[in-house]
Amino acid sequence: MYVQEVEPVAGSLGLSALVAALPLLVVLVLLGGVRMKAHLAALLGLLAAALVALFAYGMPFGQTLSSAAQGAAFGVFPILWIVVNALWVYRMTVRTRHFDVLRRSFGRLSDDPRIQALVVAFCFGALLEALAGFGAPVAICSVMLVALGFDPVRAAVVALVANTAPVAFGAMGTPVVTLAQVTGLPLDSVASVVGRQTPLLALVVPLLLVALVDGRRGLRETWLPALACGVAFAAAQFAASNYVSAQLADIAAALAGAAALVALPRARRPAAEPVRVAVLTGVRSEDLDEEDPRPDVLRAYAPYALIVLVFSVAQIPAVKDWLAGATRTFDWPFLNVLNPHGEPVGGNVFTLPLVSTGGTLVLLAGLGTAAVLGVRARVAAEEWVATVRELRFAILTVTSVLALAYVMNLSGQAATIGQFVAAAGAGLAFLSPVLGWFGVAVTGSDTSANALFGALQVSAARESGLSPELLAAANSSGGVLGKMISPQNLTIACAAVGLAGREGDLLRKVLPWSAGLLLIMCLIVLGQSSPVLGWMLP
């Protein structure tokens, strides 16, 4: 039996938090400073977390090893399970050349790469986030932007920054559902507050994307389409999360944002040639004017329509209950951890949602995709194996990072950092999103960050007299901004556009935007905790 300690280092919360943060600092310094490959940095970060657990927190060696194994298992299933299957669907569209049809369809909406960034990275990426999440939007949108002619680095940066506003409601609302479960708060209450925070990001991110593509000129010339897209996205996300369903918030937002761009004549106007020269590689395909037969266009969109259909059917209560029947829950071997109050932690138990998990649903949609696109069974299997082979280093990175996160969580390191932030007193509302940001930076998942710190946020809120729903939501809303700097997301982006080993370069490019948007979210939550913006809360 292992009992977690919050202040194991000299009885000091500050010193303990500093030691507990070392594994994350190791990963970020090795990635951003030393420019080490992500899988090596993650492995060394895992080693640092294990050493801190063993020697600073006194966690037994067997339990440290077992907690790392559970984190790696969670990294494989469900996280990598959904990423592999989502990319497998994409590879089949490439194999059958239907991806080119889809690319031309997006390209015909506008010849302006700034608008294409909004359509592909923000709107289509949000739809992918709603359906799959866990890295799939970054991977697929990065490749699509490169296929449209974007420089690989710029494509990866745009995809990473765009993957913010939809994350809290991604994977059919999994992060907010998890947040409600771990905090004991009603899902509708949590979702409604998150739906009054992240839409404000949606107003800013499209403007930021056109600036990333073409600097100040891009902002000056395309601010109206970007603002229209952001307003439509934000309004739909707010309305759906507050009055319809958290699970459908991102689907509604993505479709509304795309519809706003389609409805705006200015967005469909051709771009001036200097813009293309400034932001594209010069190897842009010249086939965008090629007319595709309507059946081919329909088949190109079919994979994503199938994903929407499969996930929608899976949300029907009777179907959802039937799928959940295949879920298996069991005690994780060699793990017996109690929190500082002497209560068993949730990590002692491992849940295996064999059928209801997003990856299995995407797999079912992939089988339908193979049938619609005419992909033979042998070819489909070859593409699945090739997907795993292509992601081998990303798989090592993701499993290492999740192993690191689980060691930090189960040993008590995460709780120490959380208590340190919670001790901020009057500044708790301002720092609350930082805790979620930190959690996602470590785990790469808003769902995991909510599981790590959701209950702690609620406890700290009640002690300080703040709204529990506000700080719980702040954990998720702040967390979405840590996704662009998480090692696993950086690795997925690099793998997708052929920049393997350059995760550190991407980190340096996106870190300032992550920090800047986090500051905005901190100010929003601080305002909502006071009369200044308190009127925004339900």
Coordinates of C-alpha atoms in Angstrom, one line a residue:
M1 CA 0.0 0.0 0.0
Y2 CA 1.3 3.5 -0.9
V3 CA -0.2 6.6 0.6
Q4 CA 0.4 9.8 -1.3
E5 CA 2.1 12.8 0.3
V6 CA 1.5 16.4 -0.7
E7 CA 4.6 17.9 1.0
P8 CA 7.3 15.2 0.9
V9 CA 10.3 17.5 0.4
A10 CA 11.3 19.1 3.8
G11 CA 7.6 19.5 4.6
S12 CA 7.4 22.4 2.2
L13 CA 4.7 22.7 -0.4
G14 CA 6.8 25.2 -2.5
L15 CA 9.9 23.0 -2.6
S16 CA 7.8 19.9 -3.2
A17 CA 6.0 21.5 -6.1
L18 CA 9.4 22.6 -7.6
V19 CA 10.7 19.0 -7.4
A20 CA 7.3 17.6 -8.7
A21 CA 7.6 19.9 -11.8
L22 CA 11.0 18.7 -12.8
P23 CA 9.8 15.9 -15.2
L24 CA 7.7 18.4 -17.2
L25 CA 10.6 20.9 -17.2
V26 CA 12.9 18.2 -18.4
V27 CA 10.6 17.4 -21.4
L28 CA 10.1 21.1 -22.3
V29 CA 13.8 22.0 -22.0
L30 CA 14.9 19.0 -24.0
L31 CA 12.3 19.7 -26.7
G32 CA 12.6 23.4 -27.0
G33 CA 16.1 24.1 -25.8
V34 CA 18.2 21.0 -26.7
R35 CA 16.1 20.2 -29.8
M36 CA 16.0 16.5 -28.8
K37 CA 13.7 14.2 -30.6
A38 CA 10.3 14.0 -28.9
H39 CA 10.4 10.2 -28.1
L40 CA 13.8 10.6 -26.5
A41 CA 12.7 13.7 -24.5
A42 CA 9.6 11.9 -23.4
L43 CA 11.5 8.8 -22.3
L44 CA 14.0 11.0 -20.3
G45 CA 11.0 12.9 -18.8
L46 CA 9.5 9.5 -17.8
L47 CA 12.8 8.6 -16.1
A48 CA 12.8 11.9 -14.2
A49 CA 9.2 11.3 -13.1
A50 CA 10.1 7.8 -11.9
L51 CA 13.2 9.0 -10.0
V52 CA 11.1 11.8 -8.3
A53 CA 8.5 9.3 -7.4
L54 CA 11.0 6.8 -6.0
F55 CA 13.4 9.1 -4.1
A56 CA 11.3 12.3 -3.3
Y57 CA 7.9 10.7 -2.7
G58 CA 8.9 7.2 -1.5
M59 CA 6.7 5.3 -4.0
P60 CA 7.7 1.6 -4.1
F61 CA 9.5 0.6 -7.2
G62 CA 6.9 -2.0 -8.2
Q63 CA 4.1 0.5 -8.0
T64 CA 6.1 3.1 -9.9
L65 CA 6.6 0.6 -12.7
S66 CA 3.0 -0.4 -12.6
S67 CA 1.7 3.1 -12.8
A68 CA 3.9 3.8 -15.8
A69 CA 2.6 0.6 -17.5
Q70 CA -1.0 1.7 -16.9
G71 CA -0.2 5.1 -18.5
A72 CA 1.4 3.5 -21.5
A73 CA -1.7 1.2 -21.8
F74 CA -4.0 4.2 -21.7
G75 CA -1.8 5.8 -24.3
V76 CA -2.4 2.8 -26.6
F77 CA -6.0 2.4 -25.8
P78 CA -8.0 4.6 -26.3
I79 CA -5.8 7.5 -27.4
L80 CA -3.6 5.9 -30.1
W81 CA -6.4 3.5 -31.1
I82 CA -8.5 6.5 -32.2
V83 CA -5.5 8.3 -33.9
V84 CA -4.4 5.2 -35.8
N85 CA -7.9 4.4 -37.1
A86 CA -8.6 8.1 -38.0
L87 CA -5.4 8.3 -40.0
W88 CA -6.1 4.9 -41.6
V89 CA -9.4 6.3 -43.0
Y90 CA -7.3 9.2 -44.3
R91 CA -4.8 6.9 -45.9
M92 CA -7.5 5.0 -47.7
T93 CA -8.8 8.2 -49.2
V94 CA -5.2 9.0 -50.4
R95 CA -4.8 5.5 -51.8
T96 CA -8.0 5.8 -53.9
R97 CA -7.2 9.5 -54.8
H98 CA -10.4 10.7 -53.2
F99 CA -8.3 12.9 -50.9
D100 CA -7.3 14.8 -54.1
V101 CA -11.0 15.3 -54.9
L102 CA -11.7 16.5 -51.3
R103 CA -8.7 18.9 -51.5
R104 CA -9.9 20.3 -54.9
S105 CA -13.4 20.7 -53.4
F106 CA -11.9 22.8 -50.5
G107 CA -9.6 24.6 -52.9
R108 CA -12.5 25.7 -55.1
L109 CA -14.2 27.4 -52.2
S110 CA -11.4 30.0 -52.4
D111 CA -8.1 30.4 -54.0
D112 CA -6.9 32.4 -51.0
P113 CA -4.7 30.4 -48.7
R114 CA -5.8 32.5 -45.8
I115 CA -9.4 31.4 -46.3
Q116 CA -8.2 27.8 -46.9
A117 CA -6.6 27.9 -43.5
L118 CA -9.9 28.8 -42.0
V119 CA -11.9 26.2 -43.9
V120 CA -9.4 23.3 -43.4
A121 CA -7.6 23.9 -40.1
F122 CA -10.4 25.7 -38.2
C123 CA -13.7 24.4 -39.5
F124 CA -12.9 21.0 -40.9
G125 CA -10.4 20.5 -38.0
A126 CA -13.2 21.3 -35.5
L127 CA -15.4 18.7 -37.2
L128 CA -12.6 16.1 -36.9
E129 CA -12.0 17.1 -33.2
A130 CA -15.7 16.7 -32.6
L131 CA -15.7 13.2 -34.1
A132 CA -12.3 11.8 -33.2
G133 CA -10.0 14.2 -31.3
F134 CA -6.8 12.9 -29.7
G135 CA -4.5 14.3 -32.4
A136 CA -6.4 13.2 -35.5
P137 CA -7.4 16.8 -36.5
V138 CA -3.8 18.1 -36.4
A139 CA -2.5 15.1 -38.4
I140 CA -5.2 15.2 -41.1
C141 CA -5.4 19.0 -41.4
S142 CA -1.6 19.5 -41.6
V143 CA -1.5 17.0 -44.5
M144 CA -4.4 18.8 -46.3
L145 CA -2.7 22.2 -46.0
V146 CA 0.6 20.8 -47.4
A147 CA -1.4 19.3 -50.2
L148 CA -2.9 22.7 -50.9
G149 CA 0.6 24.1 -51.2
F150 CA 1.5 25.3 -47.7
D151 CA 5.0 25.1 -46.4
P152 CA 5.1 22.0 -44.0
V153 CA 6.2 24.1 -41.0
R154 CA 3.5 26.7 -41.6
A155 CA 0.9 24.0 -42.1
A156 CA 1.8 22.3 -38.8
V157 CA 1.8 25.6 -36.9
V158 CA -1.6 26.6 -38.3
A159 CA -3.1 23.2 -37.6
L160 CA -1.8 23.2 -34.0
V161 CA -3.0 26.7 -33.2
A162 CA -6.4 26.0 -34.8
N163 CA -6.9 23.0 -32.6
T164 CA -7.9 25.0 -29.6
A165 CA -11.5 26.3 -29.4
P166 CA -13.1 22.9 -30.2
V167 CA -11.0 20.8 -27.8
A168 CA -13.1 21.1 -24.7
F169 CA -16.1 19.5 -26.5
G170 CA -14.0 17.2 -28.7
A171 CA -14.4 13.4 -29.2
M172 CA -18.2 13.8 -28.7
G173 CA -17.8 15.8 -25.5
T174 CA -15.5 13.4 -23.8
P175 CA -13.5 16.1 -21.9
V176 CA -16.5 17.7 -20.3
V177 CA -18.2 14.4 -19.7
T178 CA -15.1 13.3 -17.8
L179 CA -15.0 16.6 -15.9
A180 CA -18.5 16.1 -14.7
Q181 CA -17.8 12.5 -13.7
V182 CA -14.7 13.3 -11.6
T183 CA -16.2 16.5 -10.0
G184 CA -19.7 15.2 -9.3
L185 CA -21.1 18.3 -10.9
P186 CA -24.0 18.1 -13.4
L187 CA -22.9 17.8 -17.0
D188 CA -25.2 20.5 -18.1
S189 CA -23.8 22.9 -15.5
V190 CA -20.2 22.3 -16.4
A191 CA -20.8 22.3 -20.2
S192 CA -22.8 25.6 -20.0
V193 CA -19.9 27.4 -18.3
V194 CA -17.3 25.9 -20.6
G195 CA -19.6 27.1 -23.4
R196 CA -19.3 30.6 -22.1
Q197 CA -15.5 30.6 -22.1
T198 CA -14.1 28.7 -25.1
P199 CA -16.4 30.5 -27.6
L200 CA -14.5 33.7 -26.7
L201 CA -11.3 31.9 -28.0
A202 CA -13.2 31.1 -31.2
L203 CA -13.5 34.9 -31.8
V204 CA -9.7 35.3 -31.6
V205 CA -8.3 32.2 -33.2
P206 CA -9.5 32.7 -36.8
L207 CA -8.0 36.2 -36.8
L208 CA -4.7 34.7 -35.5
L209 CA -4.7 32.1 -38.2
V210 CA -4.9 34.5 -41.1
A211 CA -2.1 36.5 -39.4
L212 CA 0.0 33.4 -39.1
V213 CA -0.5 32.7 -42.8
D214 CA 0.1 36.2 -44.2
G215 CA 1.1 38.5 -41.4
R216 CA -0.4 41.9 -41.0
R217 CA -1.6 42.0 -44.6
G218 CA -3.5 38.8 -44.1
L219 CA -5.2 40.3 -41.0
R220 CA -5.9 43.6 -42.8
E221 CA -7.4 42.0 -46.0
T222 CA -9.3 39.0 -44.5
W223 CA -10.3 40.2 -41.1
L224 CA -14.0 40.2 -42.1
P225 CA -14.2 36.5 -43.2
A226 CA -12.2 35.5 -40.2
L227 CA -14.4 37.4 -37.8
A228 CA -17.6 36.1 -39.5
C229 CA -16.3 32.5 -39.2
G230 CA -15.3 33.0 -35.5
V231 CA -18.6 34.7 -34.6
A232 CA -20.7 31.9 -36.3
F233 CA -18.5 29.2 -34.7
A234 CA -18.7 30.8 -31.2
A235 CA -22.5 31.4 -31.4
A236 CA -23.2 27.8 -32.4
Q237 CA -20.9 26.4 -29.8
F238 CA -22.5 28.5 -27.1
A239 CA -26.0 27.7 -28.1
A240 CA -25.4 23.9 -28.5
S241 CA -23.5 23.5 -25.2
N242 CA -26.0 25.5 -23.2
Y243 CA -29.3 24.5 -24.8
V244 CA -28.9 21.4 -26.9
S245 CA -26.1 18.9 -26.1
A246 CA -22.4 19.1 -25.2
Q247 CA -21.7 16.1 -27.4
L248 CA -23.0 18.1 -30.5
A249 CA -21.4 21.4 -29.7
D250 CA -18.4 21.2 -32.0
I251 CA -20.3 19.6 -34.9
A252 CA -22.7 22.5 -34.8
A253 CA -19.9 25.0 -34.4
A254 CA -17.8 23.6 -37.3
L255 CA -20.8 23.6 -39.7
A256 CA -21.8 27.1 -38.7
G257 CA -18.3 28.4 -39.2
A258 CA -18.0 26.8 -42.6
A259 CA -21.5 28.1 -43.6
A260 CA -20.5 31.6 -42.7
L261 CA -17.5 31.4 -45.0
V262 CA -19.5 30.0 -47.8
A263 CA -22.2 32.7 -47.4
L264 CA -19.7 35.5 -47.5
P265 CA -18.8 36.5 -51.1
R266 CA -15.6 38.2 -50.1
A267 CA -14.3 34.8 -48.7
R268 CA -14.6 33.2 -52.1
R269 CA -12.8 35.9 -54.0
P270 CA -9.4 34.8 -55.6
A271 CA -6.3 35.8 -53.7
A272 CA -3.8 38.1 -55.2
E273 CA -0.7 36.4 -56.6
P274 CA 1.7 38.0 -54.1
V275 CA -0.2 36.3 -51.3
R276 CA 0.4 32.9 -52.8
V277 CA 4.1 33.6 -53.3
A278 CA 4.4 34.7 -49.7
V279 CA 2.8 31.8 -48.0
L280 CA 3.0 28.8 -50.3
T281 CA 5.9 26.7 -51.3
G282 CA 5.7 27.3 -55.1
V283 CA 4.8 23.7 -55.8
R284 CA 1.1 24.2 -55.5
S285 CA -0.9 21.7 -57.6
E286 CA -2.3 23.1 -60.8
D287 CA -5.2 20.7 -60.8
L288 CA -7.6 22.8 -58.7
D289 CA -9.6 23.8 -61.8
E290 CA -10.1 20.2 -62.7
E291 CA -13.8 19.3 -62.6
D292 CA -14.6 16.1 -60.6
P293 CA -17.7 14.0 -61.3
R294 CA -20.3 14.5 -58.7
P295 CA -20.2 10.8 -57.6
D296 CA -16.5 11.1 -56.9
V297 CA -17.1 14.3 -54.8
L298 CA -19.8 12.5 -52.8
R299 CA -17.5 9.5 -52.2
A300 CA -14.7 11.9 -51.1
Y301 CA -17.0 13.3 -48.4
A302 CA -18.4 9.9 -47.5
P303 CA -15.7 8.9 -45.0
Y304 CA -16.5 11.9 -42.8
A305 CA -20.2 11.6 -43.3
L306 CA -19.9 7.9 -42.2
I307 CA -18.0 9.0 -39.1
V308 CA -20.7 11.6 -38.3
L309 CA -23.4 8.9 -38.8
V310 CA -21.7 6.2 -36.7
F311 CA -21.0 8.6 -33.8
S312 CA -24.6 10.0 -34.0
V313 CA -26.1 6.5 -33.9
A314 CA -23.8 5.7 -31.0
Q315 CA -25.3 8.5 -29.0
I316 CA -28.8 7.1 -29.1
P317 CA -29.5 6.0 -25.5
A318 CA -30.4 2.4 -26.3
V319 CA -27.4 2.0 -28.6
K320 CA -25.1 3.7 -26.1
D321 CA -26.1 1.4 -23.3
W322 CA -25.7 -1.6 -25.6
L323 CA -22.2 -0.5 -26.6
A324 CA -21.3 0.2 -23.0
G325 CA -22.1 -3.4 -22.1
A326 CA -18.8 -4.5 -23.6
T327 CA -16.8 -2.2 -21.3
R328 CA -14.5 -4.1 -18.9
T329 CA -13.3 -2.7 -15.6
F330 CA -10.7 -4.4 -13.5
D331 CA -8.1 -3.7 -10.7
W332 CA -4.8 -2.8 -12.2
P333 CA -2.1 -5.3 -11.0
F334 CA 0.6 -4.4 -8.5
L335 CA -1.1 -1.0 -7.8
N336 CA -2.6 0.0 -4.4
V337 CA -2.5 3.7 -3.9
L338 CA -4.3 5.8 -1.4
N339 CA -4.7 9.6 -1.5
P340 CA -3.5 11.8 1.5
H341 CA -6.9 11.2 3.1
G342 CA -6.5 7.4 3.1
E343 CA -9.0 6.8 0.3
P344 CA -8.2 4.6 -2.8
V345 CA -7.5 6.6 -5.9
G346 CA -9.3 6.0 -9.2
G347 CA -6.1 4.9 -10.9
N348 CA -6.2 1.6 -9.0
V349 CA -8.9 0.6 -11.4
F350 CA -8.6 0.4 -15.2
T351 CA -11.5 0.7 -17.6
L352 CA -11.4 -0.8 -21.0
P353 CA -14.3 0.5 -23.3
L354 CA -13.8 -2.0 -26.0
V355 CA -16.6 -1.0 -28.3
S356 CA -17.9 2.4 -27.1
T357 CA -14.6 4.1 -27.4
G358 CA -14.1 6.6 -30.3
G359 CA -11.4 4.5 -31.9
T360 CA -13.6 1.5 -32.4
L361 CA -16.4 3.7 -33.8
V362 CA -13.9 5.2 -36.2
L363 CA -12.8 1.7 -37.1
L364 CA -16.4 0.8 -38.0
A365 CA -16.7 4.0 -40.1
G366 CA -13.4 3.0 -41.7
L367 CA -14.8 -0.4 -42.7
G368 CA -17.7 1.4 -44.3
T369 CA -15.3 3.8 -46.0
A370 CA -13.4 0.9 -47.5
A371 CA -16.7 -0.5 -49.0
V372 CA -17.8 2.9 -50.3
L373 CA -14.4 3.7 -51.9
G374 CA -14.0 0.2 -53.3
V375 CA -10.9 -0.6 -51.2
R376 CA -10.2 -4.4 -51.1
A377 CA -9.8 -6.1 -47.7
R378 CA -6.1 -6.9 -48.3
V379 CA -5.3 -3.3 -49.3
A380 CA -7.3 -1.9 -46.3
A381 CA -5.3 -4.1 -44.0
E382 CA -2.0 -3.1 -45.7
E383 CA -2.9 0.6 -45.1
W384 CA -3.7 0.0 -41.5
V385 CA -0.3 -1.7 -40.9
A386 CA 1.4 1.1 -42.8
T387 CA -0.3 3.6 -40.6
V388 CA 1.1 1.9 -37.5
R389 CA 4.5 1.8 -39.0
E390 CA 4.4 5.5 -40.0
L391 CA 3.4 6.4 -36.4
R392 CA 6.0 4.2 -34.6
F393 CA 7.9 7.1 -33.1
A394 CA 4.7 9.0 -32.3
I395 CA 3.4 5.8 -30.6
L396 CA 6.6 5.7 -28.5
T397 CA 6.3 9.4 -27.6
V398 CA 2.6 9.2 -26.7
T399 CA 3.0 6.1 -24.5
S400 CA 6.0 7.6 -22.8
V401 CA 4.2 10.9 -22.1
L402 CA 1.1 9.1 -20.7
A403 CA 3.4 6.9 -18.6
L404 CA 5.0 10.0 -17.3
A405 CA 1.6 11.6 -16.5
Y406 CA 0.4 8.5 -14.6
V407 CA 3.6 8.3 -12.6
M408 CA 3.2 12.0 -11.7
N409 CA -0.5 11.5 -10.9
L410 CA -0.3 8.3 -8.8
S411 CA 2.8 9.2 -6.9
G412 CA 1.2 12.5 -5.8
Q413 CA 3.4 14.9 -7.9
A414 CA 0.4 16.2 -9.8
A415 CA -1.5 16.7 -6.5
T416 CA 1.4 18.7 -5.1
I417 CA 1.5 21.1 -8.0
G418 CA -2.3 21.4 -7.9
Q419 CA -2.3 22.2 -4.1
F420 CA 0.5 24.8 -4.8
V421 CA -1.6 26.5 -7.4
A422 CA -4.8 26.2 -5.3
A423 CA -3.0 27.9 -2.4
A424 CA -2.9 31.1 -4.5
G425 CA -6.0 32.4 -2.5
A426 CA -7.4 35.5 -4.2
G427 CA -5.4 34.7 -7.3
L428 CA -6.9 31.3 -7.7
A429 CA -9.4 32.3 -10.4
F430 CA -6.6 33.8 -12.5
L431 CA -4.3 30.7 -12.0
S432 CA -7.0 28.1 -12.4
P433 CA -6.7 27.8 -16.2
V434 CA -3.0 27.5 -15.8
L435 CA -3.5 24.2 -14.0
G436 CA -5.5 22.8 -16.9
W437 CA -2.9 24.1 -19.3
F438 CA -0.2 22.3 -17.4
G439 CA -2.2 19.1 -17.3
V440 CA -2.7 19.1 -21.1
A441 CA 0.9 20.1 -21.8
V442 CA 1.9 16.9 -19.9
T443 CA -0.7 14.5 -21.1
G444 CA -1.7 15.9 -24.5
S445 CA -5.4 15.4 -23.6
D446 CA -8.0 17.8 -22.1
T447 CA -9.8 14.6 -20.9
S448 CA -6.7 13.5 -18.9
A449 CA -6.1 17.0 -17.5
N450 CA -9.7 17.1 -16.3
A451 CA -9.3 13.7 -14.7
L452 CA -6.1 14.9 -13.0
F453 CA -7.2 18.2 -11.7
G454 CA -11.0 18.5 -12.0
A455 CA -11.8 17.4 -8.4
L456 CA -8.9 19.5 -7.0
Q457 CA -10.3 22.6 -8.8
V458 CA -13.7 22.1 -7.2
S459 CA -12.3 21.5 -3.8
A460 CA -10.1 24.7 -4.0
A461 CA -13.1 26.7 -5.2
R462 CA -15.3 25.6 -2.3
E463 CA -12.5 26.5 0.2
S464 CA -12.0 29.9 -1.4
G465 CA -15.7 30.7 -1.9
L466 CA -15.6 30.7 -5.7
S467 CA -18.0 28.9 -8.0
P468 CA -17.1 25.2 -8.3
E469 CA -18.6 25.2 -11.8
L470 CA -16.4 28.2 -12.8
L471 CA -13.1 26.7 -11.8
A472 CA -14.0 23.2 -13.1
A473 CA -14.8 24.8 -16.5
A474 CA -11.6 26.9 -16.3
N475 CA -9.6 23.7 -16.0
S476 CA -10.9 22.5 -19.3
S477 CA -10.9 25.8 -21.0
G478 CA -7.4 26.6 -20.0
G479 CA -6.4 23.1 -20.9
V480 CA -7.3 23.5 -24.6
L481 CA -4.4 26.0 -24.9
G482 CA -1.8 23.5 -23.7
K483 CA -2.6 21.1 -26.5
M484 CA -0.5 22.9 -29.1
I485 CA 2.6 22.5 -27.0
S486 CA 2.1 18.9 -25.7
P487 CA 4.9 16.5 -26.9
Q488 CA 2.4 14.0 -28.3
N489 CA 0.6 16.6 -30.4
L490 CA 3.9 18.1 -31.7
T491 CA 5.0 14.6 -32.6
I492 CA 1.8 13.8 -34.5
A493 CA 2.1 17.1 -36.4
C494 CA 5.7 16.5 -37.3
A495 CA 5.0 12.9 -38.4
A496 CA 2.1 14.0 -40.6
V497 CA 4.0 16.6 -42.6
G498 CA 7.4 14.9 -42.8
L499 CA 9.2 16.9 -40.1
A500 CA 10.2 14.0 -37.9
G501 CA 12.7 15.2 -35.3
R502 CA 11.8 18.9 -35.5
E503 CA 9.3 18.9 -32.6
G504 CA 11.5 21.5 -30.8
D505 CA 11.3 23.9 -33.8
L506 CA 7.5 23.7 -33.7
L507 CA 7.4 24.1 -29.9
R508 CA 9.3 27.4 -30.2
K509 CA 6.9 28.7 -32.8
V510 CA 3.7 27.8 -31.0
L511 CA 4.7 28.4 -27.4
P512 CA 4.2 32.2 -27.5
W513 CA 0.7 31.8 -29.0
S514 CA -0.1 29.2 -26.4
A515 CA 1.0 31.5 -23.6
G516 CA -0.7 34.6 -25.0
L517 CA -4.1 32.9 -25.5
L518 CA -3.7 31.4 -22.0
L519 CA -3.3 34.9 -20.5
I520 CA -6.5 35.9 -22.3
M521 CA -8.3 32.9 -20.8
C522 CA -6.9 33.6 -17.3
L523 CA -8.3 37.2 -17.6
I524 CA -11.7 35.9 -18.8
V525 CA -12.0 33.5 -15.8
L526 CA -10.8 36.2 -13.4
G527 CA -13.5 38.6 -14.8
Q528 CA -16.2 35.9 -14.5
S529 CA -15.3 35.4 -10.8
S530 CA -16.0 39.1 -10.2
P531 CA -18.9 41.5 -11.1
V532 CA -16.9 42.6 -14.2
L533 CA -17.9 39.5 -16.2
G534 CA -19.9 37.6 -13.5
W535 CA -23.1 38.3 -15.5
M536 CA -21.8 35.8 -18.2
L537 CA -22.3 32.8 -15.9
P538 CA -25.6 30.9 -15.9

